[in-house]
Short mmCIF file of C-alpha atoms in Angstrom, two decimals:
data_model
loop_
_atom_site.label_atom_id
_atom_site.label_comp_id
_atom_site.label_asym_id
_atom_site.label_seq_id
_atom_site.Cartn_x
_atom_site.Cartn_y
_atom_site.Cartn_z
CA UNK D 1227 -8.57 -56.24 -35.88
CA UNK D 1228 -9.79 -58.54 -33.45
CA UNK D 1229 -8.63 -61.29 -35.38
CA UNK D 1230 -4.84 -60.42 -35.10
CA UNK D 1231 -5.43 -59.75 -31.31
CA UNK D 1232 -6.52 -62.96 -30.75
CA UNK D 1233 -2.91 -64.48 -32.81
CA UNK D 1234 -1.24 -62.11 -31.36
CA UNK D 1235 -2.00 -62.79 -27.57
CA UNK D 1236 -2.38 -66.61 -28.66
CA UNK D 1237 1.14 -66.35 -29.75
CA UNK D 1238 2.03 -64.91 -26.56
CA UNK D 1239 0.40 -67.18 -24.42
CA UNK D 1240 2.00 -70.23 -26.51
CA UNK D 1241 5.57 -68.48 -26.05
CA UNK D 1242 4.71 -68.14 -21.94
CA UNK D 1243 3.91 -71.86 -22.03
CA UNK D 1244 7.12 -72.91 -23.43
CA UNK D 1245 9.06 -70.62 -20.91
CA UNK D 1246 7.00 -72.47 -18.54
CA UNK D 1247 7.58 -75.84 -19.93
CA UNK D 1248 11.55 -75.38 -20.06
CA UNK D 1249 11.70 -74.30 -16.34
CA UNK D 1250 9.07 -76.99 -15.32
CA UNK D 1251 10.66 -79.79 -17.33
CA UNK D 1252 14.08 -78.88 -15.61
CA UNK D 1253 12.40 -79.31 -12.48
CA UNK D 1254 10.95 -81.96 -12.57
CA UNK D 1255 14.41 -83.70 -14.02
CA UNK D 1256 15.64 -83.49 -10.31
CA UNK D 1257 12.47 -86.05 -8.43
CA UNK D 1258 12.53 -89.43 -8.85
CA UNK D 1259 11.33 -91.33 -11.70
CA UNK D 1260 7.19 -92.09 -10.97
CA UNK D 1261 6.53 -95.79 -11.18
CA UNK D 1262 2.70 -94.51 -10.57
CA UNK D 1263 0.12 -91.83 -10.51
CA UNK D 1264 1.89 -89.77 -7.85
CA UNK D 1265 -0.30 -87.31 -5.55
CA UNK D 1266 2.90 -86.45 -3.72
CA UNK D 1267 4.50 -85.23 -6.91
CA UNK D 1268 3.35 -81.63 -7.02
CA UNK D 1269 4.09 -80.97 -3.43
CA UNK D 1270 7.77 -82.17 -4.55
CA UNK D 1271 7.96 -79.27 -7.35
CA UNK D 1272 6.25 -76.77 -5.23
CA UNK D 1273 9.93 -76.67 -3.32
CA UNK D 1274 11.51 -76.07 -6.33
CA UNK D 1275 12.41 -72.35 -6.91
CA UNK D 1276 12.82 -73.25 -10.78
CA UNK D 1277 9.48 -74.90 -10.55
CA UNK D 1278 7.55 -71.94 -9.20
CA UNK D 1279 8.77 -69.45 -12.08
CA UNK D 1280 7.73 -71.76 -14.31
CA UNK D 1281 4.19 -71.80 -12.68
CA UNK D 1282 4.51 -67.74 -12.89
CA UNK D 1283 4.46 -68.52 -16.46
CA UNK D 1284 1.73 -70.35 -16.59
CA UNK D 1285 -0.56 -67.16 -15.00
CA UNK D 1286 0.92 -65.24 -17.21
CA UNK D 1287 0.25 -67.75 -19.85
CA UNK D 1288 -3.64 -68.16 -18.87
CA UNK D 1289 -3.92 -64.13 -18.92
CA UNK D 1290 -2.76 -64.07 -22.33
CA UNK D 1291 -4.87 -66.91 -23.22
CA UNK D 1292 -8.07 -65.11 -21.66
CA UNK D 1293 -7.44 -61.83 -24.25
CA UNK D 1294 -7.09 -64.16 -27.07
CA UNK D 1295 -10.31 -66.49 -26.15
CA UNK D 1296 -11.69 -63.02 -25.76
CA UNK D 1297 -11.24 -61.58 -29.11
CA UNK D 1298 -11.35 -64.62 -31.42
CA UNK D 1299 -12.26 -68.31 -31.74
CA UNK D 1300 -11.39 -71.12 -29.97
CA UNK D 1301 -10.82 -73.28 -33.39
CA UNK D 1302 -8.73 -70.33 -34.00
CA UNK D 1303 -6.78 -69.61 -30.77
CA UNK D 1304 -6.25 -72.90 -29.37
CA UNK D 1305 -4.23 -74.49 -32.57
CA UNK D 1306 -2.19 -71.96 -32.46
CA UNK D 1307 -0.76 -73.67 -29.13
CA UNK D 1308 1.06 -76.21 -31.20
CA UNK D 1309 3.84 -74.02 -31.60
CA UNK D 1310 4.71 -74.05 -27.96
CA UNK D 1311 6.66 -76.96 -28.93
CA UNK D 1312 9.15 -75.16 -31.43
CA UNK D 1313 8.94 -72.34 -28.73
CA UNK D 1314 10.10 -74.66 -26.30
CA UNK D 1315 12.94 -75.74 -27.94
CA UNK D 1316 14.34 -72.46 -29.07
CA UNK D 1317 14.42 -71.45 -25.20
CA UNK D 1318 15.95 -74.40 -24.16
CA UNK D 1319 18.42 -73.83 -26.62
CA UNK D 1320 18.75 -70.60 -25.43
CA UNK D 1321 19.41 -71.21 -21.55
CA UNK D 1322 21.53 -74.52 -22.32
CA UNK D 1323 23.68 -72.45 -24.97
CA UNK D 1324 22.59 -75.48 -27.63
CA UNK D 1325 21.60 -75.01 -31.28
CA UNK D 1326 18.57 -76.62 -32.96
CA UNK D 1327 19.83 -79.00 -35.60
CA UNK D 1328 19.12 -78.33 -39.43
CA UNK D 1329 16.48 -81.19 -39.38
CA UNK D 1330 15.07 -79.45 -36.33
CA UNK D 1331 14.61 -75.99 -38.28
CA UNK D 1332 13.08 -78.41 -41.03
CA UNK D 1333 10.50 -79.62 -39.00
CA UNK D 1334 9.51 -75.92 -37.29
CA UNK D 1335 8.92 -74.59 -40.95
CA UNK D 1336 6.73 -78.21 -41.10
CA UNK D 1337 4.63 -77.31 -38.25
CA UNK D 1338 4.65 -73.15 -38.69
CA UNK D 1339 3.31 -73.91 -42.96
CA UNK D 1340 1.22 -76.82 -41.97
CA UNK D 1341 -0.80 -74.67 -39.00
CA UNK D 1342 -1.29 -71.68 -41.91
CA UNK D 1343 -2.38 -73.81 -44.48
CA UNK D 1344 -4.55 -75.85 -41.78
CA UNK D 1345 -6.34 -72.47 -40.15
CA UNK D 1346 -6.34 -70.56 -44.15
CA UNK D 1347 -8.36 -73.80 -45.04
CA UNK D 1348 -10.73 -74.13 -41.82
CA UNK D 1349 -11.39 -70.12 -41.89
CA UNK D 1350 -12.81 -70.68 -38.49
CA UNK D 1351 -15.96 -67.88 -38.05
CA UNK D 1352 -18.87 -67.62 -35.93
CA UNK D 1353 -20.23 -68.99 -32.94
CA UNK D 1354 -21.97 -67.98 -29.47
CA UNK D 1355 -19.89 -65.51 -26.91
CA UNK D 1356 -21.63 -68.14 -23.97
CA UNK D 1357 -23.13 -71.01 -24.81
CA UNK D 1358 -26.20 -72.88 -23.79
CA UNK D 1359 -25.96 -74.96 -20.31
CA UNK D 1360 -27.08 -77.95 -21.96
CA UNK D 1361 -24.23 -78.48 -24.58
CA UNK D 1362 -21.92 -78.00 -21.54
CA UNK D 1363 -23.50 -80.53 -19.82
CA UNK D 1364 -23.13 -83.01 -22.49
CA UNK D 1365 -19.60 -81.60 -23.12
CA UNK D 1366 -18.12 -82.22 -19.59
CA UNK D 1367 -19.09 -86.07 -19.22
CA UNK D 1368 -17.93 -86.28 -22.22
CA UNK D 1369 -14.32 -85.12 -21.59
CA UNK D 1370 -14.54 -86.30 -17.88
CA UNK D 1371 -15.48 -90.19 -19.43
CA UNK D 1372 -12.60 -90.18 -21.53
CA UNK D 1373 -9.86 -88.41 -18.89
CA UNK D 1374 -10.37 -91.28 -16.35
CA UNK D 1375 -10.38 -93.94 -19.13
CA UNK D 1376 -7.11 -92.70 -20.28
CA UNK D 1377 -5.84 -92.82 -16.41
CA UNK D 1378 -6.79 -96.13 -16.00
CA UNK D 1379 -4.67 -97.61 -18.96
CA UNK D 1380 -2.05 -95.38 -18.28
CA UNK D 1381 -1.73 -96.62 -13.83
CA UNK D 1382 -1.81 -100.26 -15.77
CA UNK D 1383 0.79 -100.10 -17.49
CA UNK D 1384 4.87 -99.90 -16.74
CA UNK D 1385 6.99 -96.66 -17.37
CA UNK D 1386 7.27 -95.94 -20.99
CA UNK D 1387 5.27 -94.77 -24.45
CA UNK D 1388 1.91 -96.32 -23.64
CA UNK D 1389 1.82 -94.43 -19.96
CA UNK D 1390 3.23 -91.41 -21.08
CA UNK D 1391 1.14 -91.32 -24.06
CA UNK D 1392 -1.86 -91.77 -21.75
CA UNK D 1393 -1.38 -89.11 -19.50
CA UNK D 1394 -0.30 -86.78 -22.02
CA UNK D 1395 -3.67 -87.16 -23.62
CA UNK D 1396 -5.55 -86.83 -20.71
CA UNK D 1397 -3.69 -84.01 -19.89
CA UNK D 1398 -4.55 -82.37 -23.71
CA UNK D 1399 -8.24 -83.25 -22.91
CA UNK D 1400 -8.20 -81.12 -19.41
CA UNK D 1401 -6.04 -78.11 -21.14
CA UNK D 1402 -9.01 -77.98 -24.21
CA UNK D 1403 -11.53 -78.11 -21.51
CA UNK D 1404 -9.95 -75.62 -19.61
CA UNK D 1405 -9.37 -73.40 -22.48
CA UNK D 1406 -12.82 -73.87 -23.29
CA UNK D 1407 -14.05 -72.94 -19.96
CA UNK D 1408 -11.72 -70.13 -19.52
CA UNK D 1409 -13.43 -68.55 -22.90
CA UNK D 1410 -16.57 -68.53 -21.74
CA UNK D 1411 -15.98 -67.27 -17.71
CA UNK D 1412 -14.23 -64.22 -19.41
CA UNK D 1413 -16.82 -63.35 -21.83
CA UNK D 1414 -19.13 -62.96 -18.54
CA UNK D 1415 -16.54 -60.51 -17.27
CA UNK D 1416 -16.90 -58.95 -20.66
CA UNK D 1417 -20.86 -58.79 -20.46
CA UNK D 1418 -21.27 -58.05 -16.76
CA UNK D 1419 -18.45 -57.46 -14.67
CA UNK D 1420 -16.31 -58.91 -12.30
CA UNK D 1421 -19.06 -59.76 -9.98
CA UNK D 1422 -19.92 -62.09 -13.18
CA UNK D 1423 -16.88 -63.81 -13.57
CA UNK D 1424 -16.53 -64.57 -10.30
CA UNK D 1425 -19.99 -65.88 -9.41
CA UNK D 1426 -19.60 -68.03 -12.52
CA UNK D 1427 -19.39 -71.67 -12.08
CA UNK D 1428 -16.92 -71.68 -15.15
CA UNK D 1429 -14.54 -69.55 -13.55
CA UNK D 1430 -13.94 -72.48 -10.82
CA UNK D 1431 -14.31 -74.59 -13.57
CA UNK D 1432 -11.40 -73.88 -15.40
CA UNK D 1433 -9.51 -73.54 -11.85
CA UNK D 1434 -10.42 -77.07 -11.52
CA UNK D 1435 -9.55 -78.15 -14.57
CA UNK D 1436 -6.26 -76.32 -15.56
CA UNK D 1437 -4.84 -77.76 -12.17
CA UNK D 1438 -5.98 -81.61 -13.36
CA UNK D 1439 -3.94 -80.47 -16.51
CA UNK D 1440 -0.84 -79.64 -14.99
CA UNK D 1441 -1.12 -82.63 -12.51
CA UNK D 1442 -1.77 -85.17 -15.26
CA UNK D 1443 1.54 -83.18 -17.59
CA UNK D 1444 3.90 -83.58 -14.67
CA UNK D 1445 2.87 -87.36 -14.36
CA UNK D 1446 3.45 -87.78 -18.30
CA UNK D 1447 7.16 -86.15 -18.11
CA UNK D 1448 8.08 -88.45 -15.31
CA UNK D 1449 6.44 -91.40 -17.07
CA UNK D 1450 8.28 -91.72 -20.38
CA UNK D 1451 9.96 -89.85 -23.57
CA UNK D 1452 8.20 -86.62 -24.73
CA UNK D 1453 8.08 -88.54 -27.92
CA UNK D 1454 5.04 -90.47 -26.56
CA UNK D 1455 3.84 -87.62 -24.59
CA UNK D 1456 4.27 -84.55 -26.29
CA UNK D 1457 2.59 -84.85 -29.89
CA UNK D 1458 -0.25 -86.13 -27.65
CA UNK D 1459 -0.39 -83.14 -25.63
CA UNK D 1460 -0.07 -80.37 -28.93
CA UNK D 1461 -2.18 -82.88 -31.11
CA UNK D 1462 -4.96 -83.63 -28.37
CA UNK D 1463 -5.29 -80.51 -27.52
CA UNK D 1464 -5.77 -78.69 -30.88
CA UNK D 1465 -8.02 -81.75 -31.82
CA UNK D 1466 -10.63 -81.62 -28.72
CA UNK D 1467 -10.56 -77.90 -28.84
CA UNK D 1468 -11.74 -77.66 -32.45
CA UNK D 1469 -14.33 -80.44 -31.54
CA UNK D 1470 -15.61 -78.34 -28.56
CA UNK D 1471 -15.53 -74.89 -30.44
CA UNK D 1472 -17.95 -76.73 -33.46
CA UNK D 1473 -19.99 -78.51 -30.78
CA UNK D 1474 -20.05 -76.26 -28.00
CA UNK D 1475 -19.42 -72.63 -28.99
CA UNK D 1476 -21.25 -73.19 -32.57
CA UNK D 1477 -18.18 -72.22 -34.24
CA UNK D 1478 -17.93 -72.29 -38.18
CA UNK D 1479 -14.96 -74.26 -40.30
CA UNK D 1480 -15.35 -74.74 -44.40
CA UNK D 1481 -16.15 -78.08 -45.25
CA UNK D 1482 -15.96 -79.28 -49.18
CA UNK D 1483 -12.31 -79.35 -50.78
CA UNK D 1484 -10.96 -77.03 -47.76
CA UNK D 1485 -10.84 -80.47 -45.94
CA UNK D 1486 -8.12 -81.44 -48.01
CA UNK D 1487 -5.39 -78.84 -47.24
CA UNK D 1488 -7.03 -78.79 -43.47
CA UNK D 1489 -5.77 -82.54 -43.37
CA UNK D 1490 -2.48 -82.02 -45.22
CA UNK D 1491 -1.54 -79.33 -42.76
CA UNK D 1492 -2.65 -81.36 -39.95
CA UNK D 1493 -0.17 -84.21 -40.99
CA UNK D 1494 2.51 -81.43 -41.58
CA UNK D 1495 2.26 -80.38 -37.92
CA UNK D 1496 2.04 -84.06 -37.33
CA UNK D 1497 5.54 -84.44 -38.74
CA UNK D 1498 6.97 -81.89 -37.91
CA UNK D 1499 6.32 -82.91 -33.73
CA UNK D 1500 7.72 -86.18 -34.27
CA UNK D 1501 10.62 -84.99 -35.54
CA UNK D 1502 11.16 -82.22 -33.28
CA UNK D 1503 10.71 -84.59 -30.02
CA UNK D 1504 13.63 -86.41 -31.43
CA UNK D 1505 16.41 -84.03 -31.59
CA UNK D 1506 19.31 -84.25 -29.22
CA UNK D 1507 17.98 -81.15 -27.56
CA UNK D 1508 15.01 -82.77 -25.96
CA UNK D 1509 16.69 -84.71 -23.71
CA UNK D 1510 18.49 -82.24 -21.52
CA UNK D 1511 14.42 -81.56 -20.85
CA UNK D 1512 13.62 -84.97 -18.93
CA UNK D 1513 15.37 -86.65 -16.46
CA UNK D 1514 17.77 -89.61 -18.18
CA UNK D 1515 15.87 -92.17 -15.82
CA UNK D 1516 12.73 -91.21 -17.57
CA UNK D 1517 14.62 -91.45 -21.08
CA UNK D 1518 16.04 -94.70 -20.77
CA UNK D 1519 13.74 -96.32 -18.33
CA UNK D 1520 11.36 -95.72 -22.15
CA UNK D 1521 13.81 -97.41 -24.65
CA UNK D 1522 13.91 -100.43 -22.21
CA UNK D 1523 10.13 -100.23 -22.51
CA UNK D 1524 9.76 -100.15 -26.03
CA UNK D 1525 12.40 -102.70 -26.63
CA UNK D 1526 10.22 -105.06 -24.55
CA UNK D 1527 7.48 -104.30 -26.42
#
């Protein structure tokens, strides 16, 4: 029973994202195109209306992702996430009155067989309900080392696939993080109370982290095509989380054969991203500076 909680309010918290992610994305369409790392850019969206609900999402999001951390595994939980994507894109459809493509519908069944066959195969079980200090403290450096490296090739380089790329990785790294913090504070709410969520330096910890997420997102959208940025985000994510729930919260996968169809469903999902951040539909989600300010890019390159 727990199990299907946890997909359940995963699912849910995916879905809130992509509502989120359609009203953000539209938002963020209407500021200039960043030819940096911008501090002044979320003060920019935090005037936008449409921004704003799609931050109300994101609460609503985290809640749902809290009840799902709380009943199940974070290898389990957190792949589930890469269906925000397909999410996404059947909202936007639905707001902007524009159908998803056959190839498009192609490449959701992809993504929705590849994540079964990847999760039936990994079978995630186990683990700790709060783990010990000292993984966490090998754990944060960790992810902290390889944010700011990931920052500092992204400011180097010019508006396009490398930058966006970048940031949407580093932005994948913060969301695991925060996902994995966010698992942990609430399991001290479970145990003890509110007095021991809020007291617990997790619980700031995710704050922390979740808003480096969202800063280091909005810098990706404005840097280049969600081509770049996107399949970095839902890969990134999924991948760091798994690594944090085996390392961290002592989580179980199968190993043996089971690698094999974990693999082939990871390249499914794979696939199916890159095909989905192609269709015509994506781009009425970025601003057309952003979108051809890219091809110029790559062309260079």
């Amino acid at each position: 029973m727990q199990t299907i909680l946890a997909v359940l309010f995963a699912l849910l918290a995916a879905l809130s994202n992509a509502l989120a992610t359609v009203l953000q994305r539209y938002a963020a369409r209407t500021v200039p195109l960043s030819e940096g790392l911008r501090l002044a850019l979320i003060g920019e969206l935090l005037r936008k209306p449409v921004w704003l609900v799609g931050f109300g999402a994101v609460i609503a999001a985290a809640a749902f992702q809290a009840l799902a951390l709380l009943n199940g595994e974070l290898t389990l939980v957190q792949p589930l996430f890469v269906l925000e994507l397909p999410f996404a894109l059947f909202l936007a459809g639905v707001v902007l009155h524009r159908r998803l493509p056959p190839r498009g519908w192609t490449a959701v069944g992809c993504m929705v067989v590849g994540l079964g066959m990847g999760l039936w195969a990994a079978s995630p079980s186990g683990g700790v309900n709060r783990p010990h200090a000292a993984l966490w403290a090998a754990a944060l450096p960790a992810c902290a080392a390889a944010v700011l490296l990931l920052i500092a090739v992204a400011v180097r380089r010019p508006a396009g696939r490398v930058r966006a790329g970048c940031f949407g990785a580093g932005a994948a790294i913060c969301y695991a993080l925060t996902a994995g913090l966010l698992k942990d504070a609430t399991q001290a709410w479970n145990d003890d109370g509110a007095a021991a969520f809020f007291t617990a330096w997790q619980t700031y910890g995710f704050a922390l982290v979740g808003v480096a997420a969202v800063f280091l997102l909005e810098n990706a959208m404005q840097s280049g095509p969600l081509v770049a940025s996107q399949p970095a985000l839902t890969l990134g994510d999924a991948t760091v989380s798994l690594a944090l729930g085996v390392t961290v919260f002592e989580e179980r996968l199968r190993g043996g054969w089971y690698i094999v169809p974990m693999l082939l469903g990871a390249l499914l999902v794979v696939c199916g991203a890159l095909v989905l951040v192609r269709v015509p539909l994506i781009h009425t989600l970025v601003g057309p500076e952003a979108a051809d300010g890219a091809e110029d890019s790559a062309g260079a390159r």
